[in-house]
Tab-separated table of C-alpha atoms in Angstrom:
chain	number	residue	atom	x	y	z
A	1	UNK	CA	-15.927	35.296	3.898
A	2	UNK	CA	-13.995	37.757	5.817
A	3	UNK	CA	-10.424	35.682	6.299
A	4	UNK	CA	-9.608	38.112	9.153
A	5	UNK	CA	-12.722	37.664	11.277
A	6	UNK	CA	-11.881	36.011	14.437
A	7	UNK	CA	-13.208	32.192	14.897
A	8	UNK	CA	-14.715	32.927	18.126
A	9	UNK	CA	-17.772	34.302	16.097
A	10	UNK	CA	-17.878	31.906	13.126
A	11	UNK	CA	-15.491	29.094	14.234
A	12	UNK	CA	-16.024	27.086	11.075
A	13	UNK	CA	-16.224	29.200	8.435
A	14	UNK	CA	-13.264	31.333	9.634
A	15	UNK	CA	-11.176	28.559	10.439
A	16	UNK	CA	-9.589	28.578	6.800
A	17	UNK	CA	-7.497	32.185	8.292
A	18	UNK	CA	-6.031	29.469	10.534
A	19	UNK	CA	-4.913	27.294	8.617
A	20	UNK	CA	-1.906	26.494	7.224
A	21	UNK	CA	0.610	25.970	4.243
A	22	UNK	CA	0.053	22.132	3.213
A	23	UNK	CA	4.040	21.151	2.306
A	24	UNK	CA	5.525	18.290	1.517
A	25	UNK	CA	7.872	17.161	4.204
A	26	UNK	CA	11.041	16.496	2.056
A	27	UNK	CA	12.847	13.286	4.428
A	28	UNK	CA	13.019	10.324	2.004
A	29	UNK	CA	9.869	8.043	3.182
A	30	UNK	CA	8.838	4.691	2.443
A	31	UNK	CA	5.345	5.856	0.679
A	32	UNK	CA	6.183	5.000	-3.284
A	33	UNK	CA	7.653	2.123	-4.892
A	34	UNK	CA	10.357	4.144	-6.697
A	35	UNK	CA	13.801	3.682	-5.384
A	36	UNK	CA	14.527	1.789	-1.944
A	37	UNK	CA	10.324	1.661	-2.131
A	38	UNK	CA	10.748	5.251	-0.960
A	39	UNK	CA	9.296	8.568	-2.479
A	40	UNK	CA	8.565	12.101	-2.050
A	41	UNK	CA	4.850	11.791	-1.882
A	42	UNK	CA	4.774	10.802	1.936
A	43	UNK	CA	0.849	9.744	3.675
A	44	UNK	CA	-1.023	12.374	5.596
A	45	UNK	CA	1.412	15.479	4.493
A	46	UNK	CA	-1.242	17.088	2.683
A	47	UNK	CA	-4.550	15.644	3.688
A	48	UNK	CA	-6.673	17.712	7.189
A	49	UNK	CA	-7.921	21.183	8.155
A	50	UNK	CA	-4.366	22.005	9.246
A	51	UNK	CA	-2.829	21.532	5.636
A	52	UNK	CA	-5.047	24.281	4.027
A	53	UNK	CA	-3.596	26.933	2.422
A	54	UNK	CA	-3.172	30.005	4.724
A	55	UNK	CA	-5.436	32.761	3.760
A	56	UNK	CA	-4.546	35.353	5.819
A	57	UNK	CA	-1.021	37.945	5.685
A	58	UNK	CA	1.632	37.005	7.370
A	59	UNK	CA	3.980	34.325	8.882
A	60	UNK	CA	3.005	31.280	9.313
A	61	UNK	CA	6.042	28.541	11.031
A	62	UNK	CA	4.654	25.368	10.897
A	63	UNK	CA	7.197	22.437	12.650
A	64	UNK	CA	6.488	18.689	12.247
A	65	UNK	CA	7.306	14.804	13.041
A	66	UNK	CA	6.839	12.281	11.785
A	67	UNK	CA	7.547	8.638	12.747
A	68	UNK	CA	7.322	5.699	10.164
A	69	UNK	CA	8.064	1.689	10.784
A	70	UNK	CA	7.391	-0.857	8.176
A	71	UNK	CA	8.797	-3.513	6.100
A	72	UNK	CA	8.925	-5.511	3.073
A	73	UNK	CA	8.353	-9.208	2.583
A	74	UNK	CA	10.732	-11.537	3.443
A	75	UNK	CA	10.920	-12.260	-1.001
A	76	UNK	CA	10.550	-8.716	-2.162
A	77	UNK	CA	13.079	-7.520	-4.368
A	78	UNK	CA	14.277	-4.084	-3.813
A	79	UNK	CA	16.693	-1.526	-6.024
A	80	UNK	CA	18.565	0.762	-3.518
A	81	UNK	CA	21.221	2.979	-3.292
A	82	UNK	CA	22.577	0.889	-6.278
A	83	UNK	CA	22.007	-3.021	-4.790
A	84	UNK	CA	19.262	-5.197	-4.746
A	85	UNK	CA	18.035	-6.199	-1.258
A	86	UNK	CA	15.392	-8.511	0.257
A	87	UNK	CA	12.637	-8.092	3.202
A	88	UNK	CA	13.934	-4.675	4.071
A	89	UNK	CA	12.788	-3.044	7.292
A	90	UNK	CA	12.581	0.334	7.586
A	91	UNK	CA	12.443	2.960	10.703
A	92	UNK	CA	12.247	6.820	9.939
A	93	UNK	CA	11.803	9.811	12.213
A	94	UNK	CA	12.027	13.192	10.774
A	95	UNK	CA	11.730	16.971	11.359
A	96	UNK	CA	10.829	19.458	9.174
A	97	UNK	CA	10.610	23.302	10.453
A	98	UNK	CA	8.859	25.085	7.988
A	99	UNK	CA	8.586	28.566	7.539
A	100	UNK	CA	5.632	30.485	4.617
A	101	UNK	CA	4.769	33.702	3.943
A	102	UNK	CA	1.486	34.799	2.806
A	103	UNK	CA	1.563	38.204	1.140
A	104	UNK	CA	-1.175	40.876	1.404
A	105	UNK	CA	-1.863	41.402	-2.178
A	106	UNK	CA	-3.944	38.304	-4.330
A	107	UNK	CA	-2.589	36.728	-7.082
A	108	UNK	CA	-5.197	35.185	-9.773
A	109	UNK	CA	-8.248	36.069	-6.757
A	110	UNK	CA	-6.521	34.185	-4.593
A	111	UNK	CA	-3.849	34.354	-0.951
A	112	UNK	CA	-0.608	33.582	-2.551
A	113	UNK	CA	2.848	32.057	-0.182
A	114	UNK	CA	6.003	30.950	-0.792
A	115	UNK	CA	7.808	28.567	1.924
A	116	UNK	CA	10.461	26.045	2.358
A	117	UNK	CA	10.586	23.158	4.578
A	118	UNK	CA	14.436	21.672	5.332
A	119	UNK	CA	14.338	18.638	7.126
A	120	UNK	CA	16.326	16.529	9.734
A	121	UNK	CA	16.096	12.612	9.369
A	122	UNK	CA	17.492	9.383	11.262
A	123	UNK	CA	16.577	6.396	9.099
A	124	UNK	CA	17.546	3.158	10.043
A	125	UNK	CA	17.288	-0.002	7.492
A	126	UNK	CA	17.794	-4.280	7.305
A	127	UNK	CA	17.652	-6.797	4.976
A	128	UNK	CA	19.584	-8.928	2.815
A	129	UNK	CA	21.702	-7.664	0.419
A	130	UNK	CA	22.084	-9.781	-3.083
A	131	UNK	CA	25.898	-10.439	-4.025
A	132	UNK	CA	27.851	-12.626	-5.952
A	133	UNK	CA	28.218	-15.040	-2.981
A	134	UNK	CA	25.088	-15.024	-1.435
A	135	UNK	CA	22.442	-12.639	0.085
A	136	UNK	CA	24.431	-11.152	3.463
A	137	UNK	CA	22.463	-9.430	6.225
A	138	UNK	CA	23.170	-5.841	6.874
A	139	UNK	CA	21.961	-2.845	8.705
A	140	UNK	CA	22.719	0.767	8.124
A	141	UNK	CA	21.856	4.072	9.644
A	142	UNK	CA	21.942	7.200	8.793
A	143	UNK	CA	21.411	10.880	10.320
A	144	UNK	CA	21.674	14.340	9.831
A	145	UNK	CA	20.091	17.088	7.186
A	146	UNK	CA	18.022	15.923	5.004
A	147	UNK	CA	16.565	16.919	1.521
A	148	UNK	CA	14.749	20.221	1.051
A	149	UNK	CA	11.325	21.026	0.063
A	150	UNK	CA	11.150	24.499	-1.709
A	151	UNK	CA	7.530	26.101	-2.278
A	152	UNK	CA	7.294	28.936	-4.710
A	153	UNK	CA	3.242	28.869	-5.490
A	154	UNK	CA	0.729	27.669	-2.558
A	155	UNK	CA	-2.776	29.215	-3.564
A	156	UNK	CA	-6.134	29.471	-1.767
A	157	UNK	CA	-9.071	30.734	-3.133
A	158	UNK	CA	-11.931	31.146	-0.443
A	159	UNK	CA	-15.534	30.902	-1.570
A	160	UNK	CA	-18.863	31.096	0.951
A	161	UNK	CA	-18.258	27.598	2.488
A	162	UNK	CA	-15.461	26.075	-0.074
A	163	UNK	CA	-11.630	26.696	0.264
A	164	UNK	CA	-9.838	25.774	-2.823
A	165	UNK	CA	-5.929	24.991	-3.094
A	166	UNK	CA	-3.221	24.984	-5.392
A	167	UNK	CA	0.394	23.539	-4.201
A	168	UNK	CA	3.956	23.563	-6.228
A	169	UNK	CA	6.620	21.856	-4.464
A	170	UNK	CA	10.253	21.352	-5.449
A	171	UNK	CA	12.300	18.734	-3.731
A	172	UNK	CA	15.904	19.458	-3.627
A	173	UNK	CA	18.396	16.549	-2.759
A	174	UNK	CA	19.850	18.043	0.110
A	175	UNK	CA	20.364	15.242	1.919
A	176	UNK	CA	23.947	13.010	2.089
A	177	UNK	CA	23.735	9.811	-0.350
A	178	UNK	CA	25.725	7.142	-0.597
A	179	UNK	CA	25.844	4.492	-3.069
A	180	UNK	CA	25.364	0.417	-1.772
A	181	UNK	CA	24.190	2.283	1.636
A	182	UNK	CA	20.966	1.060	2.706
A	183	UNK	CA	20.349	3.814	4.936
A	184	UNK	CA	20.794	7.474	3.667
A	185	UNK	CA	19.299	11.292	4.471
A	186	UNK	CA	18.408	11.937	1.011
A	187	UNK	CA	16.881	10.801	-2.071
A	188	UNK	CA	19.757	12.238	-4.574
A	189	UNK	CA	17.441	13.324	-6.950
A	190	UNK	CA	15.197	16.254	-8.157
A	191	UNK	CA	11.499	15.711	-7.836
A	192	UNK	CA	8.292	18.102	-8.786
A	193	UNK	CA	4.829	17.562	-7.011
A	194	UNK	CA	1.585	19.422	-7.855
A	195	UNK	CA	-1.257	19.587	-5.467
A	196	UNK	CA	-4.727	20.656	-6.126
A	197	UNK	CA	-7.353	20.524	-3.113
A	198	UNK	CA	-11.033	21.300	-2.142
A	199	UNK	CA	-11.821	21.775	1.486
A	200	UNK	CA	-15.766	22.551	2.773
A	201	UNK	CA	-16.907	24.022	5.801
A	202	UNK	CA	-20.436	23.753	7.703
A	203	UNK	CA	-20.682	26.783	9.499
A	204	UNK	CA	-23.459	25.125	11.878
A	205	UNK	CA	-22.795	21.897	12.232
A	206	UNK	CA	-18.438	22.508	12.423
A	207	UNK	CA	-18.386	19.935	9.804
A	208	UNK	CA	-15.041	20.330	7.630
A	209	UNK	CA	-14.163	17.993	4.521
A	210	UNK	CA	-10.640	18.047	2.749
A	211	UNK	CA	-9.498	16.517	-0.295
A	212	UNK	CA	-6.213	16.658	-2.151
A	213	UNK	CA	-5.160	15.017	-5.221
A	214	UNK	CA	-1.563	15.401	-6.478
A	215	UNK	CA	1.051	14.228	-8.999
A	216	UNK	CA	4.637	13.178	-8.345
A	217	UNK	CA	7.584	13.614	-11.244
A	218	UNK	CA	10.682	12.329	-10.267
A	219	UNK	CA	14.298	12.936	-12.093
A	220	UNK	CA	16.816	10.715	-12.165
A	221	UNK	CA	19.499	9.483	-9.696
A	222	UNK	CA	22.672	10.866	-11.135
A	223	UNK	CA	24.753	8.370	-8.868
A	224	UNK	CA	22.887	5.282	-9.611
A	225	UNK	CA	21.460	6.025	-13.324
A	226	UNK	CA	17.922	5.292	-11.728
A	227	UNK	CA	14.637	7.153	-12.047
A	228	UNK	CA	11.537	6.399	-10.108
A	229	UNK	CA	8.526	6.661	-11.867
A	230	UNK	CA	5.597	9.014	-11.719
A	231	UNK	CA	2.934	8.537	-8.528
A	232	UNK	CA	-0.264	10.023	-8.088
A	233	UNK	CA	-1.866	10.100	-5.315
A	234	UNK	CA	-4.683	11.495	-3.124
A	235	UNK	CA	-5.615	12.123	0.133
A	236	UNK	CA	-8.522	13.448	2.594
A	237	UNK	CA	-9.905	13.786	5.639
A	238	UNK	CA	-13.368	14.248	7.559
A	239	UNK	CA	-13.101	16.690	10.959
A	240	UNK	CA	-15.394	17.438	13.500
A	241	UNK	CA	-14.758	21.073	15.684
A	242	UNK	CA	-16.115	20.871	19.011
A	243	UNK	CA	-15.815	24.103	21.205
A	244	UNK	CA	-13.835	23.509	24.318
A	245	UNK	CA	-13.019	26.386	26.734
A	246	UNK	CA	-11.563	29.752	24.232
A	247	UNK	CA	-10.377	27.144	21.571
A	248	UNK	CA	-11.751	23.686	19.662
A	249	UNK	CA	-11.203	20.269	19.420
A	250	UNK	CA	-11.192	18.608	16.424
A	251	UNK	CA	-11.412	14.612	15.745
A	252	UNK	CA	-11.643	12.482	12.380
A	253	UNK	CA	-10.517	10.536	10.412
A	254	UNK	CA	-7.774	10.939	7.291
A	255	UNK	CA	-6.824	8.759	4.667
A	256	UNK	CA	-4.950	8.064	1.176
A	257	UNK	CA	-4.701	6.003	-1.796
A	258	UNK	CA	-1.382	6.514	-4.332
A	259	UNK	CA	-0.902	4.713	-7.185
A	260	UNK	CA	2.490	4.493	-9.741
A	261	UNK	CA	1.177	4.562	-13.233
A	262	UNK	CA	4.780	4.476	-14.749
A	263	UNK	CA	7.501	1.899	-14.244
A	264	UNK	CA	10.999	2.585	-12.884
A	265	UNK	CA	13.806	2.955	-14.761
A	266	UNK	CA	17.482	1.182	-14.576
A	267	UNK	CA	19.371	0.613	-17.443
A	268	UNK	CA	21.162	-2.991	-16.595
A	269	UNK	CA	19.338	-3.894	-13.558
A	270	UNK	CA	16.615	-6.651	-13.881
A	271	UNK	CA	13.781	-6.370	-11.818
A	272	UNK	CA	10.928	-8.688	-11.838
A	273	UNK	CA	7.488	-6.892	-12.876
A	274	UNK	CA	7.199	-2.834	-13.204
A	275	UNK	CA	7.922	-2.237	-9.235
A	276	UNK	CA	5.008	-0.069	-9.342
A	277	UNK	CA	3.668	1.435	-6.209
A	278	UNK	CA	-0.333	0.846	-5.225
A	279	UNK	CA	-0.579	1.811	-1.897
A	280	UNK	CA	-3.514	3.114	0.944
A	281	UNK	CA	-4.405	3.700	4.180
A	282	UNK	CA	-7.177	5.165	6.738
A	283	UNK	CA	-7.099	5.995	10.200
A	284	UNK	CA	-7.841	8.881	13.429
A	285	UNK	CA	-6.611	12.424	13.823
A	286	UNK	CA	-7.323	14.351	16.474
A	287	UNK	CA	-6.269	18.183	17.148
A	288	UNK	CA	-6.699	21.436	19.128
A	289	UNK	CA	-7.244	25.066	17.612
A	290	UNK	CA	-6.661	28.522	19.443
A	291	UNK	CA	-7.756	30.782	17.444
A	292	UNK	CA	-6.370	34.258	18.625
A	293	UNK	CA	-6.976	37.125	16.193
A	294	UNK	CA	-4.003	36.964	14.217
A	295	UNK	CA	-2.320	35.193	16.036
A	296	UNK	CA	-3.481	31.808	16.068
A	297	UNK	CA	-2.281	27.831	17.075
A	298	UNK	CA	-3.032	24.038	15.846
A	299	UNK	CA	-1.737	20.887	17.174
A	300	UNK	CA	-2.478	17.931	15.560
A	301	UNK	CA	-1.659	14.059	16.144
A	302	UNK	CA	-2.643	11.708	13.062
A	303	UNK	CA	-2.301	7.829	13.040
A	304	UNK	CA	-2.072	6.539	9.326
A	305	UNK	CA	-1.629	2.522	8.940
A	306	UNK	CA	-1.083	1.195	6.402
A	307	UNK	CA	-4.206	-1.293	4.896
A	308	UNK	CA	-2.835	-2.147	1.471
A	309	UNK	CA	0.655	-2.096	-0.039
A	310	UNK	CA	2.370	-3.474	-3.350
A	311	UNK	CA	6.163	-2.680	-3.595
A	312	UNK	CA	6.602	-0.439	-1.128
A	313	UNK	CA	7.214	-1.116	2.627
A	314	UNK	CA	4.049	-1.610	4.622
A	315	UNK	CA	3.744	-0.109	8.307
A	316	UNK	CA	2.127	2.607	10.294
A	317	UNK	CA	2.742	6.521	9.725
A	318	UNK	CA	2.384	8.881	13.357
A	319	UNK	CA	2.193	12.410	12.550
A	320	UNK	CA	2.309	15.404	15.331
A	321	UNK	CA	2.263	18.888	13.453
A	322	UNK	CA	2.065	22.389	14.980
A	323	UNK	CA	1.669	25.788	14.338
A	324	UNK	CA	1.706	29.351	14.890
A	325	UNK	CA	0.426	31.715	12.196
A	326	UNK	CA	1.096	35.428	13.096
């Protein structure tokens, strides 16, 4: 398939040179048990036609938002920030402008980019705090710059109807911490996520299928001697392009499932069972594509709720991405 083609002839099968970088926004969310029942691995990241690796030269800046609300129950335990609280509620927004560059020459037969993705987070978090004299209420907010998501190997490998993908993503704590806050911008710890993914294109029908499975590694918090444990995960979507005036709409449905398959760990701190993470969710997307040449633009608005949680917050994910590839 010729990447460069414009999509105005073959809007399916072309529609892989418009698409973009799939990186993991790197605001601490509430999508793995792990610490504070938050995690790298964060819901419909990685998981449409818009999160394919970019297979065409050149720039692509790629800015998005996401909005999360959930809670606990009123008896869960959680470890954070160095306390134990109870029936936390949780309210994230965050902004990551990224920025990838796709070079001209292949690397192992495939488009090879390197990107980074900073973020900007205002988090927002209840509950009851355990203490000596009782559990006390509290509330604590936090905003400003948070952790960083550095790429240095996104791959896609094109093939008749089948994209294939291949994602490295270092998390960098960035992001302020404080111990016995509730509420902080980042994580505080180091964190490695590999991504392979499969996406399939019907040229006649504008049929498009996604799948990506991934695995999360997490270091430990130097500040509270506690490391998450490892989550994988996987996510995918079904899309349906329909032409509308010199661009397409595109509607369907995305979903994920995430699982922790090792137990955290906290030298001193009793927790009752593993805290292990088992999480998933389906729910609509809906976009627009202009394709323009080279030059092309995506918008896309996702819904992801939540259907089935254990230790980790439960709630509803709204995503709005965009981007320009040039």
């Amino acid at each position: 398939m010729n990447a460069r083609k414009s999509v105005f002839d073959a809007p399916v099968a072309n529609a892989s040179a418009l698409l973009v970088a799939a990186c993991l926004l790197s605001a601490p969310m509430p999508a793995g048990a792990a610490e504070g029942g938050m995690s790298y691995y964060v819901p419909g990241t990685m998981a449409t036609l818009i999160d394919r690796a970019p297979v065409q030269a050149g720039w692509v800046i790629k800015p998005q938002y996401m909005h999360y609300d959930g809670d606990f129950s009123a008896s869960s335990e959680t470890p954070i920030a160095g306390v134990v609280a109870l029936g936390l509620d949780v309210d994230i927004d965050a902004f990551a402008p990224g920025l990838i560059y796709t070079f001209e020459q292949p690397v192992l037969g495939a488009k090879y980019s390197l990107g980074a993705f900073p973020s900007w987070v205002d988090v927002d978090v209840t509950g009851l705090v355990e203490t000596p004299f009782g559990n006390l209420s509290r509330r604590d907010s936090a905003s400003g710059l948070g952790d960083t998501t550095l790429i240095p190997a996104l791959l896609g490998w094109v093939d008749d109807c089948w994209q294939y993908n291949f994602l490295v993503a270092l998390h960098a704590p960035t992001g302020d911490y404080e111990t016995g806050r509730l509420a902080n911008e980042g994580l505080n710890y180091w964190a490695i996520q590999t991504t392979v993914g499969a996406g399939y294109s019907n040229q006649a029908a504008g049929f498009n299928f996604s799948v990506f499975a991934g695995l999360l590694l997490n270091d430990e918090n130097s500040d509270t001697d506690y490391r998450s444990g490892r989550i994988a995960h996987l996510d995918a979507s079904v899309q349906q392009m329909i032409k509308a005036g010199s661009g397409f709409i595109t509607l369907g449905l995305n979903g994920y499932w995430a699982e922790q398959f090792s137990a955290d760990r906290k030298p001193g701190l009793i927790i009752r069972g593993n805290f292990e993470l088992r999480s998933a969710g389906i729910g609509p997307v809906v976009g627009y594509m202009l394709p323009m040449g080279r030059e092309n633009v995506l918008l896309e608005l996702s819904w992801l709720p939540e259907m089935e949680t254990e230790n980790t917050p439960e709630g509803d994910y709204y995503w709005l991405k965009f981007v320009y590839q040039f």
